[in-house]
mmCIF file of N, CA and C in Angstrom:
data_model
loop_
_atom_site.group_PDB
_atom_site.id
_atom_site.type_symbol
_atom_site.label_atom_id
_atom_site.label_comp_id
_atom_site.label_asym_id
_atom_site.label_seq_id
_atom_site.Cartn_x
_atom_site.Cartn_y
_atom_site.Cartn_z
ATOM 1 N N UNK A 1 0.858 -1.420 -0.039
ATOM 2 C CA UNK A 1 -0.087 -0.549 0.130
ATOM 3 C C UNK A 1 0.487 1.814 0.175
ATOM 4 N N UNK A 2 0.427 2.429 -0.883
ATOM 5 C CA UNK A 2 1.765 3.323 -0.474
ATOM 6 C C UNK A 2 1.160 4.025 0.516
ATOM 7 N N UNK A 3 2.092 5.224 0.675
ATOM 8 C CA UNK A 3 2.318 6.346 1.821
ATOM 9 C C UNK A 3 1.603 7.038 1.504
ATOM 10 N N UNK A 4 0.352 7.357 1.991
ATOM 11 C CA UNK A 4 -0.883 7.578 1.850
ATOM 12 C C UNK A 4 -1.261 9.613 3.273
ATOM 13 N N UNK A 5 -1.698 10.542 2.759
ATOM 14 C CA UNK A 5 -1.566 11.261 3.924
ATOM 15 C C UNK A 5 -3.515 11.755 4.148
ATOM 16 N N UNK A 6 -4.185 11.202 5.035
ATOM 17 C CA UNK A 6 -5.195 12.069 5.867
ATOM 18 C C UNK A 6 -5.395 12.851 6.567
ATOM 19 N N UNK A 7 -7.144 13.572 6.576
ATOM 20 C CA UNK A 7 -7.353 14.784 7.542
ATOM 21 C C UNK A 7 -8.019 13.869 8.634
ATOM 22 N N UNK A 8 -8.223 14.180 9.537
ATOM 23 C CA UNK A 8 -8.721 13.740 10.751
ATOM 24 C C UNK A 8 -9.136 14.503 11.663
ATOM 25 N N UNK A 9 -10.225 14.336 12.359
ATOM 26 C CA UNK A 9 -11.018 15.660 13.356
ATOM 27 C C UNK A 9 -11.150 15.327 14.630
ATOM 28 N N UNK A 10 -10.663 15.275 15.887
ATOM 29 C CA UNK A 10 -11.622 14.788 17.038
ATOM 30 C C UNK A 10 -12.402 16.355 17.296
ATOM 31 N N UNK A 11 -13.856 15.313 17.411
ATOM 32 C CA UNK A 11 -15.138 16.331 17.589
ATOM 33 C C UNK A 11 -15.333 16.778 18.945
ATOM 34 N N UNK A 12 -16.307 17.920 18.669
ATOM 35 C CA UNK A 12 -16.631 18.671 19.954
ATOM 36 C C UNK A 12 -16.408 17.500 21.261
ATOM 37 N N UNK A 13 -18.067 16.343 21.091
ATOM 38 C CA UNK A 13 -18.492 16.400 22.440
ATOM 39 C C UNK A 13 -17.264 15.516 22.149
ATOM 40 N N UNK A 14 -16.271 14.463 21.796
ATOM 41 C CA UNK A 14 -15.022 13.898 22.502
ATOM 42 C C UNK A 14 -13.743 14.635 23.138
ATOM 43 N N UNK A 15 -13.392 16.105 22.831
ATOM 44 C CA UNK A 15 -12.338 16.837 23.545
ATOM 45 C C UNK A 15 -13.368 17.429 24.237
ATOM 46 N N UNK A 16 -14.786 17.839 25.152
ATOM 47 C CA UNK A 16 -15.221 18.137 26.024
ATOM 48 C C UNK A 16 -14.899 16.970 27.009
ATOM 49 N N UNK A 17 -14.894 15.646 27.262
ATOM 50 C CA UNK A 17 -14.617 14.771 27.691
ATOM 51 C C UNK A 17 -13.113 14.256 27.819
ATOM 52 N N UNK A 18 -11.996 15.358 26.887
ATOM 53 C CA UNK A 18 -10.793 14.835 27.490
ATOM 54 C C UNK A 18 -9.807 13.440 27.066
ATOM 55 N N UNK A 19 -10.500 13.138 25.645
ATOM 56 C CA UNK A 19 -9.804 12.040 25.477
ATOM 57 C C UNK A 19 -9.340 11.679 23.751
ATOM 58 N N UNK A 20 -8.312 13.220 23.671
ATOM 59 C CA UNK A 20 -7.733 13.674 22.516
ATOM 60 C C UNK A 20 -6.562 12.325 22.624
ATOM 61 N N UNK A 21 -6.157 11.732 23.833
ATOM 62 C CA UNK A 21 -4.781 11.529 24.605
ATOM 63 C C UNK A 21 -5.476 9.625 23.628
ATOM 64 N N UNK A 22 -6.353 9.299 24.271
ATOM 65 C CA UNK A 22 -6.903 7.840 24.046
ATOM 66 C C UNK A 22 -7.996 7.145 22.550
ATOM 67 N N UNK A 23 -7.832 8.619 21.769
ATOM 68 C CA UNK A 23 -8.020 8.359 20.426
ATOM 69 C C UNK A 23 -7.137 8.419 19.823
ATOM 70 N N UNK A 24 -6.118 9.269 19.824
ATOM 71 C CA UNK A 24 -4.906 9.476 19.444
ATOM 72 C C UNK A 24 -4.135 8.195 19.645
ATOM 73 N N UNK A 25 -4.371 7.697 20.642
ATOM 74 C CA UNK A 25 -3.039 6.059 20.800
ATOM 75 C C UNK A 25 -4.051 5.325 19.879
ATOM 76 N N UNK A 26 -5.454 5.204 19.476
ATOM 77 C CA UNK A 26 -6.030 3.782 18.234
ATOM 78 C C UNK A 26 -5.292 4.434 17.174
ATOM 79 N N UNK A 27 -4.476 5.648 16.927
ATOM 80 C CA UNK A 27 -4.748 5.618 15.806
ATOM 81 C C UNK A 27 -3.079 4.939 15.684
ATOM 82 N N UNK A 28 -2.203 6.095 16.283
ATOM 83 C CA UNK A 28 -1.084 5.049 16.909
ATOM 84 C C UNK A 28 -0.537 4.073 16.807
ATOM 85 N N UNK A 29 -1.845 3.082 16.854
ATOM 86 C CA UNK A 29 -1.375 1.583 17.182
ATOM 87 C C UNK A 29 -1.964 1.005 15.834
ATOM 88 N N UNK A 30 -2.864 1.809 14.888
ATOM 89 C CA UNK A 30 -3.106 1.394 13.910
ATOM 90 C C UNK A 30 -2.024 1.692 12.808
ATOM 91 N N UNK A 31 -0.814 2.282 13.346
ATOM 92 C CA UNK A 31 0.317 2.705 12.763
ATOM 93 C C UNK A 31 0.182 3.949 11.548
ATOM 94 N N UNK A 32 -0.932 5.264 12.167
ATOM 95 C CA UNK A 32 -1.364 5.949 11.642
ATOM 96 C C UNK A 32 -0.044 7.084 12.407
ATOM 97 N N UNK A 33 0.502 7.654 11.932
ATOM 98 C CA UNK A 33 1.221 8.722 11.964
ATOM 99 C C UNK A 33 0.655 10.308 12.048
ATOM 100 N N UNK A 34 0.877 10.854 12.992
ATOM 101 C CA UNK A 34 0.545 11.939 13.589
ATOM 102 C C UNK A 34 1.495 13.338 12.909
ATOM 103 N N UNK A 35 1.487 14.161 11.709
ATOM 104 C CA UNK A 35 2.086 14.842 11.173
ATOM 105 C C UNK A 35 1.699 15.943 11.495
ATOM 106 N N UNK A 36 0.548 16.483 11.489
ATOM 107 C CA UNK A 36 0.198 17.362 11.539
ATOM 108 C C UNK A 36 -1.131 17.397 12.912
ATOM 109 N N UNK A 37 -1.027 18.343 13.915
ATOM 110 C CA UNK A 37 -2.106 18.435 14.997
ATOM 111 C C UNK A 37 -2.071 20.152 15.105
ATOM 112 N N UNK A 38 -3.953 20.707 15.591
ATOM 113 C CA UNK A 38 -4.000 21.544 16.625
ATOM 114 C C UNK A 38 -5.514 21.430 16.265
ATOM 115 N N UNK A 39 -5.301 22.755 18.697
ATOM 116 C CA UNK A 39 -6.895 22.913 18.458
ATOM 117 C C UNK A 39 -7.102 24.221 18.576
ATOM 118 N N UNK A 40 -8.229 24.286 18.062
ATOM 119 C CA UNK A 40 -8.919 25.253 17.125
ATOM 120 C C UNK A 40 -10.774 25.050 17.707
ATOM 121 N N UNK A 41 -11.173 26.367 17.807
ATOM 122 C CA UNK A 41 -12.637 26.346 17.876
ATOM 123 C C UNK A 41 -13.566 27.107 17.048
ATOM 124 N N UNK A 42 -14.240 26.958 16.056
ATOM 125 C CA UNK A 42 -14.038 27.356 14.838
ATOM 126 C C UNK A 42 -15.544 27.769 14.843
ATOM 127 N N UNK A 43 -15.753 29.065 14.090
ATOM 128 C CA UNK A 43 -17.149 29.274 14.451
ATOM 129 C C UNK A 43 -18.408 28.566 13.485
ATOM 130 N N UNK A 44 -19.501 28.520 13.644
ATOM 131 C CA UNK A 44 -20.275 28.545 12.672
ATOM 132 C C UNK A 44 -19.865 28.373 11.606
ATOM 133 N N UNK A 45 -19.452 29.444 11.415
ATOM 134 C CA UNK A 45 -19.558 30.198 10.034
ATOM 135 C C UNK A 45 -18.440 29.001 9.009
ATOM 136 N N UNK A 46 -16.769 28.896 10.170
ATOM 137 C CA UNK A 46 -16.406 28.139 9.090
ATOM 138 C C UNK A 46 -16.811 27.025 8.966
ATOM 139 N N UNK A 47 -17.454 25.860 10.504
ATOM 140 C CA UNK A 47 -18.145 24.513 9.850
ATOM 141 C C UNK A 47 -18.816 24.796 9.121
ATOM 142 N N UNK A 48 -19.440 25.849 8.263
ATOM 143 C CA UNK A 48 -20.390 25.579 7.498
ATOM 144 C C UNK A 48 -19.893 25.771 6.430
ATOM 145 N N UNK A 49 -18.354 26.377 5.822
ATOM 146 C CA UNK A 49 -17.433 25.926 4.782
ATOM 147 C C UNK A 49 -16.776 25.137 4.338
ATOM 148 N N UNK A 50 -16.294 24.156 5.548
ATOM 149 C CA UNK A 50 -16.197 23.085 5.734
ATOM 150 C C UNK A 50 -16.822 21.504 5.106
ATOM 151 N N UNK A 51 -18.145 22.190 6.130
ATOM 152 C CA UNK A 51 -19.252 20.801 5.410
ATOM 153 C C UNK A 51 -20.453 21.048 4.375
ATOM 154 N N UNK A 52 -19.978 22.312 4.164
ATOM 155 C CA UNK A 52 -20.988 22.810 2.751
ATOM 156 C C UNK A 52 -21.110 21.663 1.675
ATOM 157 N N UNK A 53 -20.445 20.266 2.161
ATOM 158 C CA UNK A 53 -20.855 19.413 0.650
ATOM 159 C C UNK A 53 -22.318 18.487 1.307
ATOM 160 N N UNK A 54 -22.507 19.437 2.316
ATOM 161 C CA UNK A 54 -23.935 18.361 2.730
ATOM 162 C C UNK A 54 -24.736 20.147 3.364
ATOM 163 N N UNK A 55 -24.588 21.202 2.817
ATOM 164 C CA UNK A 55 -25.602 21.611 2.708
ATOM 165 C C UNK A 55 -27.201 21.688 2.701
ATOM 166 N N UNK A 56 -27.166 21.069 0.987
ATOM 167 C CA UNK A 56 -28.649 20.994 0.777
ATOM 168 C C UNK A 56 -28.907 19.871 1.915
ATOM 169 N N UNK A 57 -28.863 19.009 2.943
ATOM 170 C CA UNK A 57 -28.771 18.231 3.779
ATOM 171 C C UNK A 57 -29.470 18.448 5.018
ATOM 172 N N UNK A 58 -31.021 18.021 5.330
ATOM 173 C CA UNK A 58 -31.221 18.178 6.986
ATOM 174 C C UNK A 58 -30.872 18.206 7.873
ATOM 175 N N UNK A 59 -29.448 17.597 8.594
ATOM 176 C CA UNK A 59 -28.388 17.942 9.207
ATOM 177 C C UNK A 59 -27.853 18.556 9.378
ATOM 178 N N UNK A 60 -27.719 19.641 7.969
ATOM 179 C CA UNK A 60 -26.693 20.922 8.158
ATOM 180 C C UNK A 60 -26.168 21.374 9.066
ATOM 181 N N UNK A 61 -27.628 22.285 9.691
ATOM 182 C CA UNK A 61 -27.364 23.307 10.023
ATOM 183 C C UNK A 61 -26.973 22.877 11.854
ATOM 184 N N UNK A 62 -27.830 21.707 12.411
ATOM 185 C CA UNK A 62 -27.547 21.146 13.910
ATOM 186 C C UNK A 62 -25.448 20.858 13.631
ATOM 187 N N UNK A 63 -24.994 20.055 12.585
ATOM 188 C CA UNK A 63 -23.962 19.706 12.701
ATOM 189 C C UNK A 63 -23.374 20.998 12.966
ATOM 190 N N UNK A 64 -22.876 21.724 11.923
ATOM 191 C CA UNK A 64 -22.518 23.020 12.205
ATOM 192 C C UNK A 64 -22.421 23.598 13.542
ATOM 193 N N UNK A 65 -23.338 24.056 13.749
ATOM 194 C CA UNK A 65 -23.749 24.131 15.130
ATOM 195 C C UNK A 65 -22.906 24.177 16.623
ATOM 196 N N UNK A 66 -23.291 21.639 16.182
ATOM 197 C CA UNK A 66 -21.905 20.978 16.776
ATOM 198 C C UNK A 66 -20.827 21.374 16.954
ATOM 199 N N UNK A 67 -20.085 21.634 15.809
ATOM 200 C CA UNK A 67 -18.396 21.369 14.896
ATOM 201 C C UNK A 67 -18.110 22.663 15.870
ATOM 202 N N UNK A 68 -19.002 24.017 15.939
ATOM 203 C CA UNK A 68 -18.529 25.224 16.442
ATOM 204 C C UNK A 68 -19.136 25.080 18.453
ATOM 205 N N UNK A 69 -19.503 24.459 18.947
ATOM 206 C CA UNK A 69 -20.268 24.013 20.466
ATOM 207 C C UNK A 69 -18.854 23.770 21.406
ATOM 208 N N UNK A 70 -17.671 23.018 20.717
ATOM 209 C CA UNK A 70 -16.705 23.747 21.839
ATOM 210 C C UNK A 70 -15.259 23.057 20.916
ATOM 211 N N UNK A 71 -14.198 23.720 21.539
ATOM 212 C CA UNK A 71 -13.043 23.051 20.514
ATOM 213 C C UNK A 71 -12.375 21.480 19.693
ATOM 214 N N UNK A 72 -12.150 21.929 18.710
ATOM 215 C CA UNK A 72 -11.707 20.204 18.200
ATOM 216 C C UNK A 72 -10.711 20.948 17.720
ATOM 217 N N UNK A 73 -10.421 19.132 17.631
ATOM 218 C CA UNK A 73 -8.728 18.967 17.183
ATOM 219 C C UNK A 73 -8.427 18.255 15.726
ATOM 220 N N UNK A 74 -7.917 19.133 14.511
ATOM 221 C CA UNK A 74 -7.377 19.306 13.339
ATOM 222 C C UNK A 74 -6.146 18.273 13.059
ATOM 223 N N UNK A 75 -6.105 17.033 12.562
ATOM 224 C CA UNK A 75 -4.896 16.240 12.681
ATOM 225 C C UNK A 75 -4.722 16.172 11.157
ATOM 226 N N UNK A 76 -3.694 15.969 10.620
ATOM 227 C CA UNK A 76 -3.327 14.920 9.366
ATOM 228 C C UNK A 76 -2.130 13.778 9.644
ATOM 229 N N UNK A 77 -2.883 12.768 9.688
ATOM 230 C CA UNK A 77 -2.060 11.554 10.060
ATOM 231 C C UNK A 77 -2.050 10.905 8.171
ATOM 232 N N UNK A 78 -0.414 9.823 8.900
ATOM 233 C CA UNK A 78 0.153 9.537 8.093
ATOM 234 C C UNK A 78 0.192 8.640 8.512
ATOM 235 N N UNK A 79 0.361 7.190 6.470
ATOM 236 C CA UNK A 79 1.037 6.130 6.904
ATOM 237 C C UNK A 79 0.024 5.291 5.732
ATOM 238 N N UNK A 80 0.715 3.701 5.673
ATOM 239 C CA UNK A 80 0.434 3.397 4.299
ATOM 240 C C UNK A 80 -1.140 2.712 4.035
ATOM 241 N N UNK A 81 -2.280 3.185 3.582
ATOM 242 C CA UNK A 81 -3.249 3.510 2.959
ATOM 243 C C UNK A 81 -4.472 3.902 4.297
ATOM 244 N N UNK A 82 -3.308 5.534 4.629
ATOM 245 C CA UNK A 82 -3.856 6.213 5.477
ATOM 246 C C UNK A 82 -5.663 6.665 5.153
ATOM 247 N N UNK A 83 -5.807 6.740 4.283
ATOM 248 C CA UNK A 83 -7.510 6.902 4.937
ATOM 249 C C UNK A 83 -8.288 6.097 4.716
ATOM 250 N N UNK A 84 -8.587 4.227 4.243
ATOM 251 C CA UNK A 84 -8.408 3.565 4.351
ATOM 252 C C UNK A 84 -8.206 2.990 5.830
ATOM 253 N N UNK A 85 -6.899 3.094 6.230
ATOM 254 C CA UNK A 85 -6.718 2.852 7.878
ATOM 255 C C UNK A 85 -7.772 3.177 8.792
ATOM 256 N N UNK A 86 -7.917 4.842 8.505
ATOM 257 C CA UNK A 86 -7.999 5.687 9.632
ATOM 258 C C UNK A 86 -9.910 5.394 9.109
ATOM 259 N N UNK A 87 -10.388 5.363 8.451
ATOM 260 C CA UNK A 87 -12.015 5.642 8.584
ATOM 261 C C UNK A 87 -12.096 3.625 9.510
ATOM 262 N N UNK A 88 -10.717 3.361 8.428
ATOM 263 C CA UNK A 88 -10.950 1.832 9.667
ATOM 264 C C UNK A 88 -11.361 1.106 11.040
ATOM 265 N N UNK A 89 -10.163 1.892 11.775
ATOM 266 C CA UNK A 89 -10.109 2.468 13.239
ATOM 267 C C UNK A 89 -10.885 4.201 13.870
ATOM 268 N N UNK A 90 -12.132 4.397 12.851
ATOM 269 C CA UNK A 90 -12.806 5.198 13.206
ATOM 270 C C UNK A 90 -13.873 4.712 13.293
ATOM 271 N N UNK A 91 -14.902 3.277 12.513
ATOM 272 C CA UNK A 91 -15.546 2.548 13.054
ATOM 273 C C UNK A 91 -16.743 3.473 12.142
ATOM 274 N N UNK A 92 -18.224 2.640 12.293
ATOM 275 C CA UNK A 92 -19.367 3.162 11.636
ATOM 276 C C UNK A 92 -19.688 4.787 11.986
ATOM 277 N N UNK A 93 -20.017 5.489 11.546
ATOM 278 C CA UNK A 93 -20.658 6.545 11.911
ATOM 279 C C UNK A 93 -21.383 6.419 12.373
ATOM 280 N N UNK A 94 -22.981 5.125 12.766
ATOM 281 C CA UNK A 94 -22.734 5.037 13.800
ATOM 282 C C UNK A 94 -22.344 4.509 14.943
ATOM 283 N N UNK A 95 -22.498 4.688 16.236
ATOM 284 C CA UNK A 95 -21.893 3.694 16.599
ATOM 285 C C UNK A 95 -22.631 2.986 17.161
ATOM 286 N N UNK A 96 -23.810 2.716 17.517
ATOM 287 C CA UNK A 96 -24.222 0.853 17.382
ATOM 288 C C UNK A 96 -24.145 -0.420 16.017
ATOM 289 N N UNK A 97 -24.058 0.473 15.339
ATOM 290 C CA UNK A 97 -23.358 -0.526 14.218
ATOM 291 C C UNK A 97 -21.583 -0.327 13.754
ATOM 292 N N UNK A 98 -20.900 0.222 14.724
ATOM 293 C CA UNK A 98 -19.014 0.072 14.914
ATOM 294 C C UNK A 98 -18.884 -0.792 15.408
ATOM 295 N N UNK A 99 -17.230 -1.982 14.418
ATOM 296 C CA UNK A 99 -17.021 -1.972 15.371
ATOM 297 C C UNK A 99 -16.657 -2.827 16.786
ATOM 298 N N UNK A 100 -16.155 -3.471 17.412
ATOM 299 C CA UNK A 100 -15.508 -3.345 18.843
ATOM 300 C C UNK A 100 -14.437 -2.793 18.586
ATOM 301 N N UNK A 101 -14.225 -1.897 19.472
ATOM 302 C CA UNK A 101 -12.144 -1.671 19.786
ATOM 303 C C UNK A 101 -12.346 -0.509 18.720
ATOM 304 N N UNK A 102 -13.672 0.154 17.900
ATOM 305 C CA UNK A 102 -13.266 1.075 17.188
ATOM 306 C C UNK A 102 -13.784 2.857 18.438
ATOM 307 N N UNK A 103 -12.817 3.515 17.520
ATOM 308 C CA UNK A 103 -13.492 5.086 17.740
ATOM 309 C C UNK A 103 -14.764 5.210 18.532
ATOM 310 N N UNK A 104 -15.666 4.959 17.483
ATOM 311 C CA UNK A 104 -17.067 5.320 17.206
ATOM 312 C C UNK A 104 -17.583 4.451 18.383
ATOM 313 N N UNK A 105 -17.339 2.967 18.720
ATOM 314 C CA UNK A 105 -17.714 1.421 19.374
ATOM 315 C C UNK A 105 -17.596 2.198 20.961
ATOM 316 N N UNK A 106 -16.680 2.996 20.828
ATOM 317 C CA UNK A 106 -16.039 2.612 22.476
ATOM 318 C C UNK A 106 -16.119 4.348 22.183
ATOM 319 N N UNK A 107 -16.510 5.389 22.143
ATOM 320 C CA UNK A 107 -16.414 6.572 22.377
ATOM 321 C C UNK A 107 -17.539 7.173 22.218
ATOM 322 N N UNK A 108 -18.157 6.711 20.613
ATOM 323 C CA UNK A 108 -18.967 7.867 20.444
ATOM 324 C C UNK A 108 -20.223 8.205 21.297
ATOM 325 N N UNK A 109 -21.145 9.262 21.573
ATOM 326 C CA UNK A 109 -22.479 9.705 21.470
ATOM 327 C C UNK A 109 -23.593 9.123 21.122
ATOM 328 N N UNK A 110 -23.420 9.451 19.531
ATOM 329 C CA UNK A 110 -24.988 8.480 19.601
ATOM 330 C C UNK A 110 -23.866 9.264 17.899
ATOM 331 N N UNK A 111 -25.333 9.010 16.338
ATOM 332 C CA UNK A 111 -24.258 8.775 15.200
ATOM 333 C C UNK A 111 -24.338 10.663 15.121
ATOM 334 N N UNK A 112 -24.877 11.580 15.701
ATOM 335 C CA UNK A 112 -24.557 12.847 15.159
ATOM 336 C C UNK A 112 -23.492 13.658 16.595
ATOM 337 N N UNK A 113 -22.764 13.115 17.271
ATOM 338 C CA UNK A 113 -22.149 13.262 18.507
ATOM 339 C C UNK A 113 -20.998 11.941 17.942
ATOM 340 N N UNK A 114 -20.493 11.971 17.601
ATOM 341 C CA UNK A 114 -19.324 10.535 16.758
ATOM 342 C C UNK A 114 -17.635 10.741 17.238
ATOM 343 N N UNK A 115 -17.837 11.824 17.753
ATOM 344 C CA UNK A 115 -16.577 11.613 18.236
ATOM 345 C C UNK A 115 -15.189 11.651 16.670
ATOM 346 N N UNK A 116 -15.612 11.655 15.948
ATOM 347 C CA UNK A 116 -14.214 12.504 14.541
ATOM 348 C C UNK A 116 -14.678 12.378 13.346
ATOM 349 N N UNK A 117 -14.222 12.031 12.529
ATOM 350 C CA UNK A 117 -14.094 12.541 11.336
ATOM 351 C C UNK A 117 -12.680 12.810 10.633
ATOM 352 N N UNK A 118 -12.934 11.702 9.356
ATOM 353 C CA UNK A 118 -12.273 11.620 8.723
ATOM 354 C C UNK A 118 -11.816 11.316 7.267
ATOM 355 N N UNK A 119 -10.773 11.818 6.199
ATOM 356 C CA UNK A 119 -11.278 11.792 4.918
ATOM 357 C C UNK A 119 -11.641 10.920 4.643
ATOM 358 N N UNK A 120 -12.617 10.659 3.182
ATOM 359 C CA UNK A 120 -13.048 9.373 2.887
ATOM 360 C C UNK A 120 -13.085 9.511 0.784
ATOM 361 N N UNK A 121 -11.605 9.497 0.712
ATOM 362 C CA UNK A 121 -11.200 9.798 -0.478
ATOM 363 C C UNK A 121 -9.966 10.726 -0.402
ATOM 364 N N UNK A 122 -9.057 10.459 -1.774
ATOM 365 C CA UNK A 122 -7.217 11.100 -1.688
ATOM 366 C C UNK A 122 -7.766 12.584 -2.274
ATOM 367 N N UNK A 123 -8.617 12.677 -3.261
ATOM 368 C CA UNK A 123 -8.986 14.085 -3.269
ATOM 369 C C UNK A 123 -10.229 15.166 -2.192
ATOM 370 N N UNK A 124 -10.089 14.666 -1.140
ATOM 371 C CA UNK A 124 -11.566 14.795 -0.013
ATOM 372 C C UNK A 124 -10.050 14.714 1.294
ATOM 373 N N UNK A 125 -9.391 14.447 1.299
ATOM 374 C CA UNK A 125 -8.137 14.687 2.208
ATOM 375 C C UNK A 125 -7.281 15.428 1.754
ATOM 376 N N UNK A 126 -6.881 15.393 0.391
ATOM 377 C CA UNK A 126 -5.950 16.547 0.001
ATOM 378 C C UNK A 126 -6.782 18.323 0.432
ATOM 379 N N UNK A 127 -8.265 18.294 0.242
ATOM 380 C CA UNK A 127 -8.982 19.479 0.439
ATOM 381 C C UNK A 127 -9.118 19.821 1.737
ATOM 382 N N UNK A 128 -9.214 19.148 2.765
ATOM 383 C CA UNK A 128 -9.907 18.874 4.213
ATOM 384 C C UNK A 128 -8.463 19.465 4.556
ATOM 385 N N UNK A 129 -7.745 18.563 4.290
ATOM 386 C CA UNK A 129 -6.139 19.069 5.007
ATOM 387 C C UNK A 129 -5.274 20.760 4.535
ATOM 388 N N UNK A 130 -5.646 21.714 2.892
ATOM 389 C CA UNK A 130 -5.531 22.455 2.599
ATOM 390 C C UNK A 130 -6.256 23.698 4.006
ATOM 391 N N UNK A 131 -7.797 23.017 4.060
ATOM 392 C CA UNK A 131 -8.239 23.977 4.261
ATOM 393 C C UNK A 131 -8.231 24.632 5.603
ATOM 394 N N UNK A 132 -7.257 23.697 6.658
ATOM 395 C CA UNK A 132 -7.373 23.491 7.842
ATOM 396 C C UNK A 132 -4.956 24.157 8.135
ATOM 397 N N UNK A 133 -4.188 23.512 7.158
ATOM 398 C CA UNK A 133 -2.817 23.211 8.061
ATOM 399 C C UNK A 133 -2.191 24.597 6.084
ATOM 400 N N UNK A 134 -1.417 24.854 6.443
ATOM 401 C CA UNK A 134 -0.313 25.304 5.489
ATOM 402 C C UNK A 134 0.527 24.302 4.980
ATOM 403 N N UNK A 135 1.304 24.307 3.864
ATOM 404 C CA UNK A 135 2.724 22.928 4.426
ATOM 405 C C UNK A 135 3.735 23.043 4.878
ATOM 406 N N UNK A 136 3.701 24.092 5.356
ATOM 407 C CA UNK A 136 4.461 24.611 6.199
ATOM 408 C C UNK A 136 4.268 23.773 7.506
ATOM 409 N N UNK A 137 2.839 23.701 8.448
ATOM 410 C CA UNK A 137 2.986 22.341 9.269
ATOM 411 C C UNK A 137 2.404 20.840 9.163
ATOM 412 N N UNK A 138 2.861 20.453 7.922
ATOM 413 C CA UNK A 138 2.684 19.513 7.845
ATOM 414 C C UNK A 138 4.650 18.869 8.008
ATOM 415 N N UNK A 139 5.080 17.643 9.210
ATOM 416 C CA UNK A 139 5.938 17.537 9.409
ATOM 417 C C UNK A 139 5.667 16.242 9.470
ATOM 418 N N UNK A 140 6.208 15.608 8.075
ATOM 419 C CA UNK A 140 6.363 13.844 8.251
ATOM 420 C C UNK A 140 7.923 13.365 8.470
#
């Protein structure tokens, strides 16, 4: 598998409960390396730009409100097959459907407050990384 980079967010429900270290340990145990990371507090407008792909969906406003409710951890993960590996470690969006030992099975509070976000494709990863990080911040 090729070396890839992917984007990850530790969401407000997880930062509020101080789960950053436990979540990052799962990424690292899976062979993903954190090459950039920062804690920020999005405005609702910034969350709206980031999640613009969902603008027509009924949950969009609630999602933006949630993502602006508490600080988040934005990070870039690197590793072989990082995109698929990250999605595997995160687990299914609905924590009830997530495999045992995944982040969402262990930590998510609901479908909406599911602790993490991860890119779904190389193009999405590149776009999401560029939204939050400059090239100088990627230290691999």
